Coordinates of C-alpha atoms and ligand atoms in Angstrom, one line a residue:
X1216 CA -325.1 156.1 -15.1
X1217 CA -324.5 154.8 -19.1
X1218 CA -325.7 158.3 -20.0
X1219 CA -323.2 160.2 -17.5
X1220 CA -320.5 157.5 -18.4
X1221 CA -320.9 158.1 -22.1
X1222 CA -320.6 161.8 -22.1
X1223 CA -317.3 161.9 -19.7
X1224 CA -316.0 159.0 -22.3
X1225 CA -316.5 160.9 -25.6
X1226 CA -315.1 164.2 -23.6
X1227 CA -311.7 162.2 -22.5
X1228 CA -308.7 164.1 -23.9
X1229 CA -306.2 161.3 -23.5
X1230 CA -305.3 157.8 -22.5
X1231 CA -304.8 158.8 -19.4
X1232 CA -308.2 160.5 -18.1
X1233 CA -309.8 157.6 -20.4
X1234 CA -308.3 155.1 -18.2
X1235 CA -309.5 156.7 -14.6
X1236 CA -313.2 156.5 -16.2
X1237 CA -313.1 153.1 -16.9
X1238 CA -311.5 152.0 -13.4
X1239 CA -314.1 154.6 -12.4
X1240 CA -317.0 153.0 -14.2
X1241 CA -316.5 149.4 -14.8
X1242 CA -314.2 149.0 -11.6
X1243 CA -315.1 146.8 -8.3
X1244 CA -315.9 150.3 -6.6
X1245 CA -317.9 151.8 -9.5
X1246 CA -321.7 152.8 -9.6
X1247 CA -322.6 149.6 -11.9
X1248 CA -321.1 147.3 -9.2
X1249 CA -322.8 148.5 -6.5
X1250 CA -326.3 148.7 -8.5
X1251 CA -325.7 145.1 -9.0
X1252 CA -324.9 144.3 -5.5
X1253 CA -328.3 145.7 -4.6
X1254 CA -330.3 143.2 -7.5
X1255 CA -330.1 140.5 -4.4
X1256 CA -332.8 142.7 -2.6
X1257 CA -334.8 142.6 -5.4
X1258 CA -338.1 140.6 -6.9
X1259 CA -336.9 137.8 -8.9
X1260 CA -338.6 139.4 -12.2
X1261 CA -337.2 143.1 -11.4
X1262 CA -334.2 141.3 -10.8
X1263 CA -334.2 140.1 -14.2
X1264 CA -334.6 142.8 -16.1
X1265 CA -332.4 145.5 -13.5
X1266 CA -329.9 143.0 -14.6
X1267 CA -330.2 143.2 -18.3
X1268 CA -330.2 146.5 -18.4
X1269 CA -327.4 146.9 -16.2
X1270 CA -325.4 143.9 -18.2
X1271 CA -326.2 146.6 -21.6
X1272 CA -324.9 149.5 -20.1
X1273 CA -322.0 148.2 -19.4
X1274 CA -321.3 146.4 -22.7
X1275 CA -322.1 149.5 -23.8
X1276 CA -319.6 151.5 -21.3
X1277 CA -317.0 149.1 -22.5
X1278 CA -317.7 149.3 -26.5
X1279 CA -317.6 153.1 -25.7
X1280 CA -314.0 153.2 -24.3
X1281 CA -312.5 150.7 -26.4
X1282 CA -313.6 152.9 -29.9
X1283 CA -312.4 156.0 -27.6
X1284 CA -309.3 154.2 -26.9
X1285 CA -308.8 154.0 -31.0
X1286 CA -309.5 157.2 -31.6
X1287 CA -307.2 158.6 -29.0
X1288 CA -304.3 156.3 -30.1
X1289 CA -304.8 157.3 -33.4
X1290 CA -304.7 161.4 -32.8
X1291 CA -302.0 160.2 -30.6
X1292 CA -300.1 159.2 -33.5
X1293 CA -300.7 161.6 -35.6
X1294 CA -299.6 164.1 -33.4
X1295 CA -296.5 162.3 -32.8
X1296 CA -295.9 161.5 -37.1
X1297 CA -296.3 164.9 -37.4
X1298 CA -293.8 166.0 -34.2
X1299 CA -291.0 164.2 -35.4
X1300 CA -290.7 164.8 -38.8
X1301 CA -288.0 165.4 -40.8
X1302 CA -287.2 167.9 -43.5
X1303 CA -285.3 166.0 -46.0
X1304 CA -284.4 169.5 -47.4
X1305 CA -282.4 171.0 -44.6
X1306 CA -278.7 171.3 -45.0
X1307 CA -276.5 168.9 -43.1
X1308 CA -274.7 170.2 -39.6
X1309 CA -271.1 170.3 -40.5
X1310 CA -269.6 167.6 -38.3
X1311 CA -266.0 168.9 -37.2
X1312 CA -263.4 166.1 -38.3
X1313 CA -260.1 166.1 -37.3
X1314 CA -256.8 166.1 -40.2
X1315 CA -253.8 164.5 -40.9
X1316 CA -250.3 166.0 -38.8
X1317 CA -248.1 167.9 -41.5
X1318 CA -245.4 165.4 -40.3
X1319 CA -247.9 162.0 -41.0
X1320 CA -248.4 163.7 -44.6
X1321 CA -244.6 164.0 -45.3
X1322 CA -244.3 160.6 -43.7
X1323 CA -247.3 159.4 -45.8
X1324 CA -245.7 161.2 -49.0
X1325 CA -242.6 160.0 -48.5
X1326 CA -243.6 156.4 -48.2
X1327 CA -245.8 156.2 -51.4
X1328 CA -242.8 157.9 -53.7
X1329 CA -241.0 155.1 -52.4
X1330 CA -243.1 152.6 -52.6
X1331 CA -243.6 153.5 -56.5
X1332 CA -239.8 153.0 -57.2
X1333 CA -239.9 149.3 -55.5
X1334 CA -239.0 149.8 -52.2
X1335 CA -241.2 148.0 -49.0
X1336 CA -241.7 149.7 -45.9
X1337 CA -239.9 147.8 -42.7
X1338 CA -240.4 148.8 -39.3
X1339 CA -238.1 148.4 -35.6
X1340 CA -238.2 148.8 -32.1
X1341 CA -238.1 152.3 -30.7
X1342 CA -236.6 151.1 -27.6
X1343 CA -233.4 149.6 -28.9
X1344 CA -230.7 148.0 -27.9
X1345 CA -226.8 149.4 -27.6
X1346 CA -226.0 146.7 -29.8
X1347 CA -228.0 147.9 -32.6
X1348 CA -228.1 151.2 -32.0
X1349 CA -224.6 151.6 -32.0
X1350 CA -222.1 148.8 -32.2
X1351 CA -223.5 147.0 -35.6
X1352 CA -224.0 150.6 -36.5
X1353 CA -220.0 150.2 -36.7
X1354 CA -219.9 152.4 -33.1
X1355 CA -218.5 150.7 -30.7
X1356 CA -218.5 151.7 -27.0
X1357 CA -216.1 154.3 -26.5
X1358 CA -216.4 155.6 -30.5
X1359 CA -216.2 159.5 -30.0
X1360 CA -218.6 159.6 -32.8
X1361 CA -221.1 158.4 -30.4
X1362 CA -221.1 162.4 -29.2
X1363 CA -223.1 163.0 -32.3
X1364 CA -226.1 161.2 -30.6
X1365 CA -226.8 162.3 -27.2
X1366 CA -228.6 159.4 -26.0
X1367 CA -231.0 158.5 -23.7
X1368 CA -230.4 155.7 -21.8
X1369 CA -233.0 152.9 -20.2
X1370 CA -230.0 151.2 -18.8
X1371 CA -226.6 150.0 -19.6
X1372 CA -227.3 148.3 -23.0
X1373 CA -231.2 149.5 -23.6
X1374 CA -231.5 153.3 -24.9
X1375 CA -234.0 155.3 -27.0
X1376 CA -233.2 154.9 -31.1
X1377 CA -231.2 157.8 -32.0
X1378 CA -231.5 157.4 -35.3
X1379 CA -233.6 154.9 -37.7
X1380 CA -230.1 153.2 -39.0
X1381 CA -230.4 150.2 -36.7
X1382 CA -233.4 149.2 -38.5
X1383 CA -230.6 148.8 -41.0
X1384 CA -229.3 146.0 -39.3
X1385 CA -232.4 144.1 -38.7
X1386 CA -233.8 143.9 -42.0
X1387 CA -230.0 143.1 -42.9
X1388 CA -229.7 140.0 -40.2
X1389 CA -233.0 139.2 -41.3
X1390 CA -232.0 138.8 -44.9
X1391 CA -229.0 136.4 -44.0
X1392 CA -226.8 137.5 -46.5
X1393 CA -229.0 137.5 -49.4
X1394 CA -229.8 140.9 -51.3
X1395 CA -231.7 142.7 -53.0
X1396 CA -232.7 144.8 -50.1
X1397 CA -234.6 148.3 -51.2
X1398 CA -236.1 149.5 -47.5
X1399 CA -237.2 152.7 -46.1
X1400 CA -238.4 152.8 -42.8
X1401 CA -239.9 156.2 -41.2
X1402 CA -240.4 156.1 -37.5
X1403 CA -240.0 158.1 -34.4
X1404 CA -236.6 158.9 -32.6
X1405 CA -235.4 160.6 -29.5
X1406 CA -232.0 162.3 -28.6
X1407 CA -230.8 164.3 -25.4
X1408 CA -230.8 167.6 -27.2
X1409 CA -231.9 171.4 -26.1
X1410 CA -235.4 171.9 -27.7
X1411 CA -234.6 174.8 -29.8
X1412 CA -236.5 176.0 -32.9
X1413 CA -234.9 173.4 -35.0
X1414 CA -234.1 170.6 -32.8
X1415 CA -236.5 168.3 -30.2
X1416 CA -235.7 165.3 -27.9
X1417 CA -238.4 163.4 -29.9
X1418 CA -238.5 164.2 -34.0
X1419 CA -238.8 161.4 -36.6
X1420 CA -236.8 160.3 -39.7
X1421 CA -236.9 158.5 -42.4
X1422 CA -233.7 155.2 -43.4
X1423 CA -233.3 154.4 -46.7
X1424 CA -231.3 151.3 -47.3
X1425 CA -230.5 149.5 -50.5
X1426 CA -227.9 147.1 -50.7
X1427 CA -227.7 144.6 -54.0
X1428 CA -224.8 143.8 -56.2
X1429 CA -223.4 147.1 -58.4
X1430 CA -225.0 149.6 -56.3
X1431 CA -223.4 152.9 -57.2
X1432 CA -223.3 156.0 -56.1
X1433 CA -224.8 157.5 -58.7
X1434 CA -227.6 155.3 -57.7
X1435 CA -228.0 157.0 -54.1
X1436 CA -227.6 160.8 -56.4
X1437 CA -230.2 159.9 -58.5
X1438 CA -232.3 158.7 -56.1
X1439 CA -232.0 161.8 -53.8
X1440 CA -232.5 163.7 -56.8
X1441 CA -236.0 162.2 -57.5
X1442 CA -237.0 162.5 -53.7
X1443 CA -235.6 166.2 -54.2
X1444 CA -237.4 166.8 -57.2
X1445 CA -240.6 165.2 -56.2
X1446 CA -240.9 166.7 -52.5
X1447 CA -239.8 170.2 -53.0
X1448 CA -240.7 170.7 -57.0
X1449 CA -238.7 169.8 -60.5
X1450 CA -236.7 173.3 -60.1
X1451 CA -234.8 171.9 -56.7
X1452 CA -231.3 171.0 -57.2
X1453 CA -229.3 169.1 -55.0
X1454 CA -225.4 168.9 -54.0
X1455 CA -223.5 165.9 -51.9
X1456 CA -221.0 167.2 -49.8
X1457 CA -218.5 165.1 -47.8
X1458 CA -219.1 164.4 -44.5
X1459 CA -218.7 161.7 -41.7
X1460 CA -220.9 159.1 -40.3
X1461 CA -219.5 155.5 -38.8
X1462 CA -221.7 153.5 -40.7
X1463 CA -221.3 154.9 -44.4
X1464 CA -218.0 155.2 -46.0
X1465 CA -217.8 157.9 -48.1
X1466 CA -219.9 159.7 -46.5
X1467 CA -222.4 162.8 -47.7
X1468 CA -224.5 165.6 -46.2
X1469 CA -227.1 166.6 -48.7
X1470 CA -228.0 170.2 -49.6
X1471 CA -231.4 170.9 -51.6
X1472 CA -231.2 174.4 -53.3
X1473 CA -232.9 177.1 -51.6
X1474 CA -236.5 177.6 -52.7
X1475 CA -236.8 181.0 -51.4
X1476 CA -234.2 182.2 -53.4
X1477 CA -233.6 180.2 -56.5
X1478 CA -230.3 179.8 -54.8
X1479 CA -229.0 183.7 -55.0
X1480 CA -228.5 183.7 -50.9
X1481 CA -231.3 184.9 -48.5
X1482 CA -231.8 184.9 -45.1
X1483 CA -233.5 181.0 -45.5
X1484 CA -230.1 179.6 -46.2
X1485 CA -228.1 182.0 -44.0
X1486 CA -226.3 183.4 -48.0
X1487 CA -225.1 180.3 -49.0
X1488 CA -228.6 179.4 -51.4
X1489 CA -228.6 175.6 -50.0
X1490 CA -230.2 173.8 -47.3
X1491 CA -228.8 170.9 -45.5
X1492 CA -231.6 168.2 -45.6
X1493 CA -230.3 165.0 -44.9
X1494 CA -227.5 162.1 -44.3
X1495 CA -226.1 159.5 -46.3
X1496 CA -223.6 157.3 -47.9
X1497 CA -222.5 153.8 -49.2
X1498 CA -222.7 151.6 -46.8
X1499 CA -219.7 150.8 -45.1
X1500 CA -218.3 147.8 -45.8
X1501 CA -217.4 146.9 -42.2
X1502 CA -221.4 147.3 -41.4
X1503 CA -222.4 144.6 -44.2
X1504 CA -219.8 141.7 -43.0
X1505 CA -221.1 142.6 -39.4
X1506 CA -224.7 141.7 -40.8
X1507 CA -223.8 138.7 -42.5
X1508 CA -223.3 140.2 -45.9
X1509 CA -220.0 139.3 -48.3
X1510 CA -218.7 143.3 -48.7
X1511 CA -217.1 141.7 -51.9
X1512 CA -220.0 140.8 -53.5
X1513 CA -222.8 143.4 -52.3
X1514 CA -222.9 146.7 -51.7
X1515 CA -225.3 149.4 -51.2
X1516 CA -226.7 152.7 -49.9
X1517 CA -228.2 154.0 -47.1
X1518 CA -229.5 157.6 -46.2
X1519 CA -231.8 159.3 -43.2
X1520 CA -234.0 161.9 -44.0
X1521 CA -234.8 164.1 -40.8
X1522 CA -238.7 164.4 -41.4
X1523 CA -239.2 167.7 -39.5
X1524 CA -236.9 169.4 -41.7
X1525 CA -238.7 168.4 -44.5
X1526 CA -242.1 169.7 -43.3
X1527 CA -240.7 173.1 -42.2
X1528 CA -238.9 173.5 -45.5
X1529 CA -242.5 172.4 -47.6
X1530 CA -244.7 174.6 -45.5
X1531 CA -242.4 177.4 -44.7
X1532 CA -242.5 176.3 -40.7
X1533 CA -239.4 178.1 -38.7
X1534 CA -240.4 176.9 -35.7
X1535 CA -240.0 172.7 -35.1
X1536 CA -241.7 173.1 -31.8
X1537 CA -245.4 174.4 -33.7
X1538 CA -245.5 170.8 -34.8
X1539 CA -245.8 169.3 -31.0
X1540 CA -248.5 172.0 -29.6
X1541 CA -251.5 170.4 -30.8
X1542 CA -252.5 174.0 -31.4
X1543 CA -255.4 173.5 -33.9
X1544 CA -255.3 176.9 -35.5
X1545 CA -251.6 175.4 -36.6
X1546 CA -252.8 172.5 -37.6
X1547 CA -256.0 173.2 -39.4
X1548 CA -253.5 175.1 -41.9
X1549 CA -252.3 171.7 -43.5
X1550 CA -255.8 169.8 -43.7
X1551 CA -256.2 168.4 -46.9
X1552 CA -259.3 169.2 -48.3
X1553 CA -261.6 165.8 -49.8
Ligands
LIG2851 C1 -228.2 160.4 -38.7 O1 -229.1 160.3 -37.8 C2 -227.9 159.3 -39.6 N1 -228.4 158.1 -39.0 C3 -228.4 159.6 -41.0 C4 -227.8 158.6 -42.0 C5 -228.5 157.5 -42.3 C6 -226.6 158.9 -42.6 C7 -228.0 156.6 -43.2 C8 -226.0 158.0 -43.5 C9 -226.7 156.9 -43.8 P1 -228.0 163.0 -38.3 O2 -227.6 162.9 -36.9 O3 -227.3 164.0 -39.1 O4 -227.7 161.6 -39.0 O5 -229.6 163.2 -38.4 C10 -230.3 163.1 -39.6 C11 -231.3 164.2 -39.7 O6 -232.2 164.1 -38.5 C12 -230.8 165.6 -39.6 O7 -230.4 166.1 -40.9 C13 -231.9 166.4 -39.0 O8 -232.8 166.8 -40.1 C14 -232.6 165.4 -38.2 N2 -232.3 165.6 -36.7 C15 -231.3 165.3 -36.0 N3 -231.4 165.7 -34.7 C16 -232.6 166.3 -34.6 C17 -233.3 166.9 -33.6 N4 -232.8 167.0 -32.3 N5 -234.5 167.5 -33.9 C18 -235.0 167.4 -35.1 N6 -234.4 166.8 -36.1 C19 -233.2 166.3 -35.9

């Protein structure tokens, strides 16, 4: 039996077949049991030494799988060292990562140009109320200017923001009649309009809002001037025209000169070598005293930047709906690379 057991021990291949020799060997059913079970037939002195030699071989059985059980562990881990290892030297799989919207990275621009000439960035509600939206925008119900905004309504006094000026009014309450305020606030905005390739229901601008005592503007030109200069490159002019909006009096539209043109007239800016690119004005005076500022001592300026019409101008985009497709081969164009 030890002979037999040794040689089928020392031949296991794994754990495994090691283990079904031992149960087989050294178990309740196994050969050495059953020899033992027959010692009781037996002369006391046969007994004796049937047993001891029995008792060895199975010490010896025992001694036999456990240094087997080693070994095989061992080659075990070996194999398994040797399975999983890694080659330091192979080249990284390229993880895909996603990018930055071209609109977050005119946002993002816009915010830090800002932030380096003093101003803080304020936030408001999306869902707004008539009341700011409109009437301490200087719009009371009724104002046919209101038409400029085709709104959509939650109910009779909640709407969609149609613009970012009521944040105006906030930081403005919020200030309780004390300046300096120097604000922008970028944010998202919805109006009733046809999609078309340069309007959505849902695009996002940019307020600008600075109100403090001697506020000129010259202040708001040169201000617009540096955004100009900055966003579209130092060969940009720009030109104020008059215009009309409730809450500024005067009022401007500003023009950037075309870049694809130098100004000459091209298709870009339909012959006229500029391109409309945003709103603004000096506050009107009737918007302060409705905030709780004295008109007589402060005033200021405000403007609203449309921020899809920046981004189609820098990158060349005709098309403002591209920008709400989530069409990756669009967007991978503007990833920034490192
Ligand atoms: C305003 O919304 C004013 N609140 C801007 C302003 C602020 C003027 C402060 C004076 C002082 P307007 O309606 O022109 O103005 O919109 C401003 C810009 O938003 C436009 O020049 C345009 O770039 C963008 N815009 C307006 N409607 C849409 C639209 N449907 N889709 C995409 N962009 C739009």
């Amino acid at each position: 039996i030890r002979e037999e057991a040794l040689e089928k021990i020392n031949e296991a291949a794994d754990l495994k077949e090691l283990n079904a020799l031992r149960v087989a060997f050294l178990g309740k059913k196994g050969p050495l049991q059953k020899a033992m079970k027959a010692m009781k037939d037996m002369a006391p002195e046969e007994r004796k030494s049937f047993g001891q030699v029995s008792n060895k071989a199975k010490q010896e059985i025992a001694k036999a799988i456990e240094t087997m059980k080693e070994n095989l562990e061992e080659a075990e881990m070996n194999a398994r060292i040797k399975r999983e290892d890694i080659d330091v030297t192979l080249p990284a799989r390229k993880l895909p990562t996603g990018s930055l919207h071209p609109i977050t990275m005119v946002k993002e621009d816009i915010e830090e140009l800002f932030l380096g000439m003093g101003y803080t960035v304020a936030e408001g509600p999306e869902v707004e109320t008539d009341h700011y939206n409109f009437e301490l925008m200087n719009l009371p119900k009724g104002h046919p200017a209101r038409d400029m905004q085709d709104t959509f309504y939650i109910d009779e006094n909640t709407l969609m923001r149609t613009h970012t000026s009521p944040v105006q009014a906030h930081v403005l309450l919020e200030a309780k009649g004390k300046g300096p305020i120097k604000i922008i606030c970028p944010g998202k905005t919805y109006r009733r309009d046809d999609d078309d390739a340069t309007h959505s229901h849902q695009f996002a601008q940019c307020e600008g809002l600075v109100v403090d005592k001697n506020v000129t503007m010259g202040d708001l030109k040169g201000t617009l001037e540096f955004f100009a200069k900055r966003t579209f490159g130092e060969k940009r002019e720009i030109r104020l025209r008059p215009s009309y909006f409730p809450f500024t009096e005067p009022s401007v539209e500003v023009d950037i000169s075309c870049g694809n043109c130098g100004g000459k007239g091209c298709a870009m800016c339909k012959g006229t070598g500029w391109i409309e690119i945003l709103g603004a004005g000096m506050v009107n005076p009737h918007v302060l005293e409705m905030c709780g500022f004295d008109p007589k001592e402060y005033q200021g300026f405000a403007f609203g930047i449309g921020l899809e019409r920046v981004a189609m101008l820098k990158y060349g985009i005709d098309n403002i709906r591209d920008f709400y497709n989530d069409d990756l081969r669009f967007l991978n164009q503007f990833a920034r690379k490192g």
